[in-house]
mmCIF file of C-alpha atoms in Angstrom:
data_model
loop_
_atom_site.group_PDB
_atom_site.id
_atom_site.type_symbol
_atom_site.label_atom_id
_atom_site.label_comp_id
_atom_site.label_asym_id
_atom_site.label_seq_id
_atom_site.Cartn_x
_atom_site.Cartn_y
_atom_site.Cartn_z
ATOM 1 C CA MET F 24 -0.870 -17.530 23.770
ATOM 2 C CA ARG F 25 -2.543 -19.026 20.721
ATOM 3 C CA ARG F 26 -1.074 -21.098 17.932
ATOM 4 C CA VAL F 27 -1.028 -19.375 14.523
ATOM 5 C CA ARG F 28 0.530 -19.853 11.102
ATOM 6 C CA ALA F 29 2.848 -17.128 9.821
ATOM 7 C CA ALA F 30 4.961 -16.565 6.700
ATOM 8 C CA VAL F 31 8.418 -16.020 8.170
ATOM 9 C CA ALA F 32 11.456 -14.419 6.518
ATOM 10 C CA GLY F 33 14.385 -15.950 8.377
ATOM 11 C CA ALA F 34 17.022 -13.551 7.046
ATOM 12 C CA PRO F 35 17.284 -10.593 4.637
ATOM 13 C CA GLY F 36 16.338 -11.840 1.187
ATOM 14 C CA ALA F 37 15.198 -15.255 2.408
ATOM 15 C CA PRO F 38 11.966 -16.653 0.953
ATOM 16 C CA PHE F 39 8.789 -16.621 2.993
ATOM 17 C CA THR F 40 8.307 -19.923 4.823
ATOM 18 C CA VAL F 41 4.982 -20.705 6.489
ATOM 19 C CA ARG F 42 5.642 -21.796 10.083
ATOM 20 C CA ASP F 43 3.718 -22.450 13.295
ATOM 21 C CA ALA F 44 4.165 -19.624 15.805
ATOM 22 C CA ASN F 45 2.668 -18.351 19.053
ATOM 23 C CA LEU F 46 0.736 -15.099 19.359
ATOM 24 C CA GLU F 47 -0.005 -13.141 22.536
ATOM 25 C CA GLU F 48 -3.482 -11.989 23.479
ATOM 26 C CA PRO F 49 -4.109 -8.271 22.819
ATOM 27 C CA ARG F 50 -2.987 -5.609 25.276
ATOM 28 C CA PRO F 51 -5.460 -2.912 26.464
ATOM 29 C CA TYR F 52 -5.397 -0.837 23.249
ATOM 30 C CA GLU F 53 -4.844 -3.740 20.857
ATOM 31 C CA VAL F 54 -7.142 -5.851 18.688
ATOM 32 C CA LEU F 55 -6.798 -9.508 17.706
ATOM 33 C CA VAL F 56 -7.808 -10.009 14.069
ATOM 34 C CA ARG F 57 -8.225 -13.321 12.274
ATOM 35 C CA MET F 58 -7.149 -12.751 8.684
ATOM 36 C CA THR F 59 -9.441 -13.527 5.801
ATOM 37 C CA ALA F 60 -7.245 -11.894 3.140
ATOM 38 C CA ALA F 61 -3.872 -10.169 2.829
ATOM 39 C CA GLY F 62 -2.596 -8.319 -0.215
ATOM 40 C CA ILE F 63 1.003 -8.617 -1.333
ATOM 41 C CA CYS F 64 2.824 -5.439 -2.335
ATOM 42 C CA HIS F 65 6.254 -4.918 -3.913
ATOM 43 C CA THR F 66 7.104 -3.116 -0.678
ATOM 44 C CA ASP F 67 6.788 -6.382 1.248
ATOM 45 C CA VAL F 68 9.372 -8.026 -0.970
ATOM 46 C CA GLY F 69 11.663 -5.020 -1.267
ATOM 47 C CA MET F 70 11.717 -4.449 2.476
ATOM 48 C CA ARG F 71 12.202 -8.172 3.147
ATOM 49 C CA ASP F 72 15.279 -8.174 0.915
ATOM 50 C CA THR F 73 16.873 -5.174 2.658
ATOM 51 C CA TRP F 74 15.574 -5.733 6.199
ATOM 52 C CA PRO F 75 18.161 -5.454 9.021
ATOM 53 C CA ARG F 76 19.484 -8.873 9.962
ATOM 54 C CA HIS F 77 19.177 -8.138 13.676
ATOM 55 C CA LEU F 78 15.404 -7.732 13.206
ATOM 56 C CA THR F 79 14.958 -11.227 11.780
ATOM 57 C CA PRO F 80 13.199 -13.604 11.754
ATOM 58 C CA MET F 81 10.408 -11.276 10.664
ATOM 59 C CA VAL F 82 6.781 -11.431 9.538
ATOM 60 C CA PHE F 83 5.823 -8.930 6.839
ATOM 61 C CA GLY F 84 2.462 -8.101 5.237
ATOM 62 C CA HIS F 85 0.653 -4.776 5.398
ATOM 63 C CA GLU F 86 -2.650 -5.145 3.528
ATOM 64 C CA GLY F 87 -4.691 -7.274 5.908
ATOM 65 C CA ALA F 88 -8.431 -7.812 6.115
ATOM 66 C CA GLY F 89 -10.313 -10.021 8.529
ATOM 67 C CA ARG F 90 -12.655 -10.289 11.491
ATOM 68 C CA VAL F 91 -12.099 -9.141 15.040
ATOM 69 C CA GLU F 92 -11.773 -12.055 17.463
ATOM 70 C CA ALA F 93 -10.879 -10.205 20.671
ATOM 71 C CA VAL F 94 -10.206 -6.669 21.884
ATOM 72 C CA GLY F 95 -8.199 -5.168 24.712
ATOM 73 C CA ALA F 96 -9.940 -3.664 27.719
ATOM 74 C CA GLU F 97 -9.578 -0.046 26.475
ATOM 75 C CA VAL F 98 -10.585 -0.575 22.831
ATOM 76 C CA THR F 99 -13.715 1.299 21.729
ATOM 77 C CA ALA F 100 -13.453 1.459 17.933
ATOM 78 C CA VAL F 101 -14.380 -2.172 17.141
ATOM 79 C CA THR F 102 -15.949 -5.194 18.795
ATOM 80 C CA PRO F 103 -15.558 -8.958 18.271
ATOM 81 C CA GLY F 104 -17.174 -10.090 15.045
ATOM 82 C CA ASP F 105 -16.584 -6.824 13.172
ATOM 83 C CA HIS F 106 -15.235 -7.048 9.634
ATOM 84 C CA VAL F 107 -12.140 -4.870 9.302
ATOM 85 C CA CYS F 108 -9.243 -3.890 7.095
ATOM 86 C CA LEU F 109 -5.853 -3.036 8.553
ATOM 87 C CA THR F 110 -3.712 -0.028 7.772
ATOM 88 C CA PHE F 111 -0.471 1.636 8.839
ATOM 89 C CA ALA F 112 0.166 2.614 12.452
ATOM 90 C CA SER F 113 0.249 6.180 13.751
ATOM 91 C CA CYS F 114 0.367 7.738 17.208
ATOM 92 C CA GLY F 115 -2.718 9.967 16.907
ATOM 93 C CA VAL F 116 -1.280 12.795 18.990
ATOM 94 C CA CYS F 117 1.704 14.331 17.187
ATOM 95 C CA GLU F 118 1.533 17.467 15.050
ATOM 96 C CA GLN F 119 1.003 15.538 11.804
ATOM 97 C CA CYS F 120 -1.639 13.197 13.204
ATOM 98 C CA ALA F 121 -3.492 16.118 14.771
ATOM 99 C CA ALA F 122 -3.519 17.810 11.342
ATOM 100 C CA ASP F 123 -5.078 14.676 9.742
ATOM 101 C CA HIS F 124 -1.833 13.622 8.027
ATOM 102 C CA PRO F 125 -1.007 10.425 9.958
ATOM 103 C CA ALA F 126 1.128 9.023 7.132
ATOM 104 C CA TYR F 127 3.754 11.508 8.330
ATOM 105 C CA CYS F 128 3.399 10.618 12.004
ATOM 106 C CA HIS F 129 6.471 11.563 14.052
ATOM 107 C CA ALA F 130 6.494 8.045 15.518
ATOM 108 C CA ALA F 131 6.117 6.243 12.182
ATOM 109 C CA GLN F 132 9.494 4.509 12.310
ATOM 110 C CA ALA F 133 8.972 2.985 15.746
ATOM 111 C CA LEU F 134 5.365 2.049 15.045
ATOM 112 C CA ASN F 135 5.814 0.532 11.579
ATOM 113 C CA PHE F 136 9.416 -0.477 10.948
ATOM 114 C CA SER F 137 11.050 -1.373 14.264
ATOM 115 C CA GLY F 138 10.193 -5.063 14.139
ATOM 116 C CA GLY F 139 7.847 -4.874 17.100
ATOM 117 C CA ARG F 140 6.022 -2.556 19.439
ATOM 118 C CA PRO F 141 7.595 0.788 20.397
ATOM 119 C CA ASP F 142 8.642 -0.731 23.741
ATOM 120 C CA GLY F 143 10.716 -3.352 21.920
ATOM 121 C CA THR F 144 8.391 -6.317 22.482
ATOM 122 C CA THR F 145 6.697 -8.389 19.798
ATOM 123 C CA PRO F 146 3.416 -10.311 20.147
ATOM 124 C CA LEU F 147 4.803 -13.259 18.146
ATOM 125 C CA SER F 148 7.276 -15.947 19.133
ATOM 126 C CA LEU F 149 8.825 -18.851 17.236
ATOM 127 C CA ASP F 150 10.318 -21.892 18.958
ATOM 128 C CA GLY F 151 10.437 -19.971 22.224
ATOM 129 C CA GLN F 152 12.260 -16.952 20.734
ATOM 130 C CA PRO F 153 10.880 -13.536 19.712
ATOM 131 C CA LEU F 154 9.515 -13.389 16.177
ATOM 132 C CA HIS F 155 9.692 -9.816 14.913
ATOM 133 C CA ALA F 156 6.429 -8.310 13.731
ATOM 134 C CA GLY F 157 4.451 -5.065 13.590
ATOM 135 C CA PHE F 158 5.296 -4.363 9.936
ATOM 136 C CA PHE F 159 3.219 -1.284 9.043
ATOM 137 C CA GLY F 160 1.654 -1.889 12.445
ATOM 138 C CA GLN F 161 0.239 -5.288 11.499
ATOM 139 C CA SER F 162 2.348 -8.108 9.938
ATOM 140 C CA SER F 163 -0.645 -9.586 8.147
ATOM 141 C CA PHE F 164 1.173 -12.516 6.502
ATOM 142 C CA ALA F 165 -0.245 -14.707 9.248
ATOM 143 C CA THR F 166 -3.539 -16.321 10.161
ATOM 144 C CA HIS F 167 -3.933 -13.821 13.031
ATOM 145 C CA ALA F 168 -2.461 -10.441 13.940
ATOM 146 C CA VAL F 169 -2.445 -8.256 17.043
ATOM 147 C CA VAL F 170 -2.856 -4.622 15.948
ATOM 148 C CA HIS F 171 -3.230 -1.295 17.762
ATOM 149 C CA GLU F 172 -6.825 -0.087 17.471
ATOM 150 C CA ARG F 173 -5.801 2.958 15.368
ATOM 151 C CA GLY F 174 -4.769 0.575 12.595
ATOM 152 C CA VAL F 175 -8.101 -1.295 12.520
ATOM 153 C CA LEU F 176 -10.863 0.085 10.279
ATOM 154 C CA PRO F 177 -14.421 -1.328 10.262
ATOM 155 C CA VAL F 178 -15.710 -2.229 6.796
ATOM 156 C CA PRO F 179 -19.132 -3.474 5.640
ATOM 157 C CA SER F 180 -19.654 -7.194 6.187
ATOM 158 C CA ASP F 181 -20.595 -7.705 2.534
ATOM 159 C CA LEU F 182 -17.428 -6.079 1.172
ATOM 160 C CA PRO F 183 -15.294 -8.862 -0.357
ATOM 161 C CA ALA F 184 -12.195 -9.469 1.764
ATOM 162 C CA ALA F 185 -10.007 -9.511 -1.357
ATOM 163 C CA VAL F 186 -11.180 -5.936 -2.068
ATOM 164 C CA ALA F 187 -10.951 -4.738 1.543
ATOM 165 C CA ALA F 188 -7.331 -5.871 1.917
ATOM 166 C CA PRO F 189 -5.702 -3.554 -0.693
ATOM 167 C CA LEU F 190 -7.602 -0.553 0.687
ATOM 168 C CA GLY F 191 -5.163 -0.438 3.620
ATOM 169 C CA CYS F 192 -2.162 0.434 1.464
ATOM 170 C CA SER F 193 -2.030 0.224 -2.342
ATOM 171 C CA GLY F 194 -5.605 1.397 -2.871
ATOM 172 C CA GLN F 195 -5.314 4.418 -0.617
ATOM 173 C CA THR F 196 -1.744 5.157 -1.770
ATOM 174 C CA GLY F 197 -2.631 5.398 -5.437
ATOM 175 C CA ALA F 198 -6.099 6.874 -5.179
ATOM 176 C CA GLY F 199 -5.112 9.138 -2.301
ATOM 177 C CA THR F 200 -2.234 10.658 -4.247
ATOM 178 C CA VAL F 201 -4.736 11.804 -6.838
ATOM 179 C CA LEU F 202 -7.672 12.717 -4.606
ATOM 180 C CA ASN F 203 -5.878 14.035 -1.512
ATOM 181 C CA ARG F 204 -2.656 15.540 -2.814
ATOM 182 C CA LEU F 205 -2.835 16.394 -6.534
ATOM 183 C CA ARG F 206 -6.576 17.120 -6.606
ATOM 184 C CA PRO F 207 -6.696 17.511 -10.392
ATOM 185 C CA ALA F 208 -9.372 19.606 -12.023
ATOM 186 C CA PRO F 209 -11.761 17.804 -14.377
ATOM 187 C CA GLY F 210 -10.324 17.842 -17.878
ATOM 188 C CA SER F 211 -6.699 18.019 -16.759
ATOM 189 C CA SER F 212 -4.240 15.453 -18.092
ATOM 190 C CA LEU F 213 -2.627 12.818 -15.886
ATOM 191 C CA VAL F 214 0.035 10.200 -16.630
ATOM 192 C CA VAL F 215 0.640 7.148 -14.438
ATOM 193 C CA MET F 216 4.056 5.516 -14.695
ATOM 194 C CA GLY F 217 3.808 1.911 -13.548
ATOM 195 C CA ALA F 218 0.509 0.018 -13.896
ATOM 196 C CA GLY F 219 0.732 -2.068 -10.754
ATOM 197 C CA GLY F 220 -1.689 -1.998 -7.843
ATOM 198 C CA VAL F 221 -0.714 1.538 -6.793
ATOM 199 C CA GLY F 222 -0.517 2.951 -10.303
ATOM 200 C CA LEU F 223 -3.841 1.504 -11.426
ATOM 201 C CA SER F 224 -5.515 2.745 -8.244
ATOM 202 C CA ALA F 225 -4.244 6.219 -9.137
ATOM 203 C CA LEU F 226 -5.472 5.752 -12.691
ATOM 204 C CA MET F 227 -8.966 4.734 -11.568
ATOM 205 C CA ALA F 228 -9.156 7.744 -9.250
ATOM 206 C CA ALA F 229 -8.054 10.043 -12.076
ATOM 207 C CA VAL F 230 -10.730 8.635 -14.384
ATOM 208 C CA ALA F 231 -13.336 8.950 -11.628
ATOM 209 C CA THR F 232 -12.487 12.602 -11.052
ATOM 210 C CA GLY F 233 -12.783 13.456 -14.751
ATOM 211 C CA CYS F 234 -9.157 13.745 -15.850
ATOM 212 C CA ASP F 235 -8.750 13.702 -19.620
ATOM 213 C CA PRO F 236 -6.633 12.250 -21.010
ATOM 214 C CA VAL F 237 -5.373 9.651 -18.569
ATOM 215 C CA VAL F 238 -2.333 7.776 -19.888
ATOM 216 C CA ALA F 239 -0.539 4.751 -18.433
ATOM 217 C CA VAL F 240 3.057 3.630 -18.949
ATOM 218 C CA ASP F 241 4.111 0.029 -18.263
ATOM 219 C CA PRO F 242 6.359 -2.564 -19.939
ATOM 220 C CA VAL F 243 3.848 -5.427 -19.532
ATOM 221 C CA ALA F 244 1.305 -5.690 -22.335
ATOM 222 C CA SER F 245 -1.411 -7.261 -20.165
ATOM 223 C CA ARG F 246 -1.168 -4.394 -17.691
ATOM 224 C CA ARG F 247 -1.385 -1.852 -20.483
ATOM 225 C CA ALA F 248 -4.516 -3.594 -21.731
ATOM 226 C CA LEU F 249 -5.999 -3.521 -18.241
ATOM 227 C CA ALA F 250 -5.200 0.193 -17.955
ATOM 228 C CA THR F 251 -7.130 1.011 -21.122
ATOM 229 C CA GLY F 252 -9.965 -1.221 -19.920
ATOM 230 C CA LEU F 253 -10.103 0.877 -16.763
ATOM 231 C CA GLY F 254 -10.427 4.119 -18.714
ATOM 232 C CA ALA F 255 -6.958 5.195 -19.854
ATOM 233 C CA LYS F 256 -6.997 6.914 -23.247
ATOM 234 C CA ALA F 257 -3.692 5.241 -24.092
ATOM 235 C CA ALA F 258 -1.133 2.919 -22.529
ATOM 236 C CA LEU F 259 2.470 3.014 -23.678
ATOM 237 C CA ALA F 260 5.582 0.901 -23.211
ATOM 238 C CA PRO F 261 8.531 2.795 -21.663
ATOM 239 C CA GLY F 262 10.750 2.748 -24.744
ATOM 240 C CA ASP F 263 12.546 5.368 -26.810
ATOM 241 C CA GLY F 264 10.382 8.313 -27.715
ATOM 242 C CA LEU F 265 8.216 7.974 -24.597
ATOM 243 C CA VAL F 266 8.469 11.608 -23.522
ATOM 244 C CA ALA F 267 7.602 12.920 -26.974
ATOM 245 C CA ALA F 268 4.642 10.534 -27.207
ATOM 246 C CA LEU F 269 3.333 11.602 -23.806
ATOM 247 C CA ARG F 270 3.671 15.276 -24.654
ATOM 248 C CA ASP F 271 1.786 14.685 -27.890
ATOM 249 C CA LEU F 272 -1.015 12.748 -26.158
ATOM 250 C CA THR F 273 -1.429 15.443 -23.495
ATOM 251 C CA GLY F 274 -1.374 18.466 -25.784
ATOM 252 C CA GLY F 275 2.110 19.709 -24.971
ATOM 253 C CA GLY F 276 2.694 18.057 -21.613
ATOM 254 C CA ALA F 277 0.775 16.532 -18.753
ATOM 255 C CA HIS F 278 -0.674 18.563 -15.913
ATOM 256 C CA HIS F 279 0.177 15.716 -13.518
ATOM 257 C CA VAL F 280 2.434 12.656 -13.514
ATOM 258 C CA VAL F 281 2.228 9.928 -10.854
ATOM 259 C CA GLU F 282 5.504 7.959 -10.781
ATOM 260 C CA THR F 283 5.175 4.607 -8.985
ATOM 261 C CA THR F 284 8.148 2.591 -10.257
ATOM 262 C CA GLY F 285 10.896 4.081 -8.095
ATOM 263 C CA ARG F 286 13.238 4.032 -11.115
ATOM 264 C CA PRO F 287 15.398 7.177 -11.451
ATOM 265 C CA GLU F 288 15.217 7.209 -15.251
ATOM 266 C CA MET F 289 11.417 7.122 -15.124
ATOM 267 C CA ALA F 290 11.319 10.020 -12.675
ATOM 268 C CA ARG F 291 13.440 12.083 -15.052
ATOM 269 C CA ARG F 292 11.212 11.141 -17.974
ATOM 270 C CA ALA F 293 8.233 12.181 -15.869
ATOM 271 C CA VAL F 294 9.651 15.698 -15.549
ATOM 272 C CA GLY F 295 10.175 15.819 -19.302
ATOM 273 C CA ALA F 296 6.558 14.800 -19.885
ATOM 274 C CA LEU F 297 5.137 17.648 -17.777
ATOM 275 C CA ARG F 298 3.873 20.950 -19.098
ATOM 276 C CA PRO F 299 4.980 24.217 -17.473
ATOM 277 C CA ARG F 300 3.863 24.359 -13.824
ATOM 278 C CA GLY F 301 2.990 20.680 -13.940
ATOM 279 C CA GLU F 302 3.086 18.457 -10.863
ATOM 280 C CA LEU F 303 5.031 15.258 -10.267
ATOM 281 C CA ALA F 304 4.097 12.842 -7.465
ATOM 282 C CA LEU F 305 6.796 10.349 -6.487
ATOM 283 C CA LEU F 306 5.441 7.193 -4.865
ATOM 284 C CA GLY F 307 7.901 4.418 -5.668
ATOM 285 C CA LEU F 308 10.521 3.251 -3.189
ATOM 286 C CA GLY F 309 13.792 3.269 -5.078
ATOM 287 C CA ALA F 310 17.296 4.593 -5.519
ATOM 288 C CA GLU F 311 18.485 8.177 -5.416
ATOM 289 C CA VAL F 312 17.370 10.279 -8.342
ATOM 290 C CA THR F 313 18.948 13.463 -9.690
ATOM 291 C CA PHE F 314 17.197 16.209 -11.621
ATOM 292 C CA ASP F 315 18.424 19.110 -13.721
ATOM 293 C CA VAL F 316 17.493 21.909 -11.332
ATOM 294 C CA MET F 317 17.383 24.515 -14.105
ATOM 295 C CA GLY F 318 14.917 22.293 -15.949
ATOM 296 C CA LEU F 319 12.680 22.193 -12.870
ATOM 297 C CA LEU F 320 12.951 25.936 -12.352
ATOM 298 C CA ALA F 321 12.344 26.809 -15.994
ATOM 299 C CA LYS F 322 9.156 24.749 -16.075
ATOM 300 C CA GLY F 323 8.009 25.665 -12.565
ATOM 301 C CA VAL F 324 7.564 21.985 -11.740
ATOM 302 C CA ARG F 325 6.189 21.048 -8.325
ATOM 303 C CA VAL F 326 7.486 17.729 -6.949
ATOM 304 C CA HIS F 327 5.473 15.858 -4.311
ATOM 305 C CA GLY F 328 6.753 13.000 -2.210
ATOM 306 C CA VAL F 329 3.676 11.051 -1.117
ATOM 307 C CA LEU F 330 3.291 8.292 1.472
ATOM 308 C CA GLU F 331 0.068 6.283 1.808
ATOM 309 C CA GLY F 332 -1.736 8.773 -0.424
ATOM 310 C CA ASP F 333 -1.425 11.401 2.346
ATOM 311 C CA SER F 334 -4.528 9.706 3.712
ATOM 312 C CA ASP F 335 -6.343 9.793 7.006
ATOM 313 C CA PRO F 336 -7.515 6.167 6.717
ATOM 314 C CA GLY F 337 -10.491 6.512 9.035
ATOM 315 C CA ARG F 338 -11.947 9.146 6.726
ATOM 316 C CA PHE F 339 -10.541 8.074 3.379
ATOM 317 C CA VAL F 340 -11.102 4.307 3.336
ATOM 318 C CA PRO F 341 -14.906 4.766 3.630
ATOM 319 C CA GLU F 342 -14.665 7.158 0.657
ATOM 320 C CA LEU F 343 -12.843 4.487 -1.344
ATOM 321 C CA ILE F 344 -15.495 1.925 -0.431
ATOM 322 C CA GLY F 345 -18.120 4.358 -1.684
ATOM 323 C CA LEU F 346 -16.279 4.717 -5.001
ATOM 324 C CA TYR F 347 -16.025 0.923 -5.262
ATOM 325 C CA ARG F 348 -19.769 0.547 -4.622
ATOM 326 C CA ARG F 349 -20.477 3.029 -7.417
ATOM 327 C CA GLY F 350 -18.264 1.129 -9.863
ATOM 328 C CA LEU F 351 -15.692 3.942 -10.012
ATOM 329 C CA LEU F 352 -12.889 2.077 -8.236
ATOM 330 C CA PRO F 353 -13.159 -1.558 -9.402
ATOM 331 C CA LEU F 354 -10.292 -2.904 -7.322
ATOM 332 C CA ASP F 355 -11.557 -6.438 -7.858
ATOM 333 C CA ARG F 356 -10.324 -6.219 -11.462
ATOM 334 C CA LEU F 357 -6.748 -5.953 -10.179
ATOM 335 C CA VAL F 358 -6.926 -8.925 -7.809
ATOM 336 C CA THR F 359 -5.815 -12.535 -8.231
ATOM 337 C CA THR F 360 -6.247 -14.718 -5.145
ATOM 338 C CA PHE F 361 -3.883 -17.399 -3.837
ATOM 339 C CA PRO F 362 -4.205 -19.669 -0.795
ATOM 340 C CA PHE F 363 -2.033 -18.394 2.062
ATOM 341 C CA GLU F 364 0.197 -21.464 1.938
ATOM 342 C CA GLU F 365 1.066 -20.580 -1.680
ATOM 343 C CA ILE F 366 2.644 -17.235 -0.800
ATOM 344 C CA GLY F 367 5.793 -18.101 -2.757
ATOM 345 C CA ALA F 368 3.812 -18.620 -5.950
ATOM 346 C CA ALA F 369 1.914 -15.369 -5.348
ATOM 347 C CA VAL F 370 5.147 -13.384 -4.965
ATOM 348 C CA ALA F 371 6.586 -14.956 -8.129
ATOM 349 C CA ALA F 372 3.437 -14.095 -10.112
ATOM 350 C CA MET F 373 3.667 -10.474 -8.989
ATOM 351 C CA GLN F 374 7.367 -10.210 -9.769
ATOM 352 C CA ASP F 375 7.036 -11.567 -13.331
ATOM 353 C CA GLY F 376 4.247 -9.094 -14.058
ATOM 354 C CA GLY F 377 1.543 -11.656 -14.689
ATOM 355 C CA VAL F 378 -0.486 -10.621 -11.638
ATOM 356 C CA VAL F 379 -1.201 -7.019 -10.616
ATOM 357 C CA LYS F 380 -2.412 -7.490 -7.040
ATOM 358 C CA PRO F 381 -1.970 -10.953 -5.524
ATOM 359 C CA VAL F 382 -4.174 -11.424 -2.467
ATOM 360 C CA LEU F 383 -3.670 -14.308 -0.051
ATOM 361 C CA THR F 384 -6.828 -15.947 1.257
ATOM 362 C CA PHE F 385 -7.203 -17.860 4.504
ATOM 363 C CA THR F 386 -9.410 -20.838 5.285
ATOM 364 C CA GLU F 387 -11.927 -20.561 8.116
#
C-alpha cells in the first residue's frame, strides 16, 4: 500500500473532496502511474451526479497523464520512467476489440463503469474501507492510479502533460469522430454543435482535413471566438433562425454535423441543418431524443452514435500527437490549468463556460 491523495465523491452529486487514501501495488497486468496532469470533462461531473449510491465513495477522472512508477510482472508495453497518457479500458479479445473498435468492447461496462476491477475489487481504500475506482479504467483524479496495461499509452517525454491528458478522451472523441467515422472529403461542409473540448477537437480535425466551410455553434461568445480562431468560417449562437443560417452558410445544408451537447433540441436542429444524404454524429451524453422519421427518410440522413471517436487508442493517439506537432491540432489553446487541490474551482470554471478544457496539474 502507498499513501495517495484522491478527489473523492462521497455520494451522487456530492462535490469532489481531496482526501488521503491508500493504493495497492499493481497486479501482474497493471501499471502504477504517478499523475502529472488530468483533464476534467463534463462526463466526469455528469456521471458523478447520477452515479449509483452503492458504488460510492468514488474517484472519477478519465483523462490522465503521468509517468510510470511501477509495473506488474507480466507488463510488456511500458517500463518505469515512461511518460504516458491514460485512456479507456477494453478487453482486447472480444469481437469489437479484435476488429480494432475497442470503444465498443463487450466488457466495457465491467471495465469502465463498475466502480472497480471486473472481479469486484478496487485498488483504493479510504479509512480502511473500499474506495470505488476504475472510472474509464483509470480514476485519474488522484496523485497515482493503478491501470491495466491496455489503458496506458506511451507518449514522447517532451509532450506537455496538459496536452497529453486530453488525448485519452476528449481529443480522440472529437477528432476521431471526424477522422475515423465521418471521414469527410476535402471541401465538404461540417457543423459542430457545442464548442467545448470535444467539439473544438472535432472542429480542428475538420479544418485539418480540408473541410470547407466549418461552422461552430455555441452560446458562449468566448468559445465562438476561439472556434473562429481555430479555423471556423463562422460561429453562431443557438438562437432562433439557427437552422436557416446554417443552411445558408453551407450552401443548402451541411454534409456533416457533429452534435456534442446531448440536448434533444440541438439534435433535431442538426437534422434540419443537413443536406440530403447528410450525416449526423451524436456524441453528447443526454436525454432521449425523438426525430421525425419521415424527415430522416426523405433526406436520406445517416445517424452515427460515436463513443471515444471510434478510436483504437494505440494507433490513433500517436496520429493525434503528429497532428499536434504539425500545428494542426493545437490542443494547448483549449487548456487552462489548475492545481489538483483546486478541483472545485476547475469544475466551476468549466460549468460556467469560462474555461474550455480545465486540466489539473500535480506537484512532483
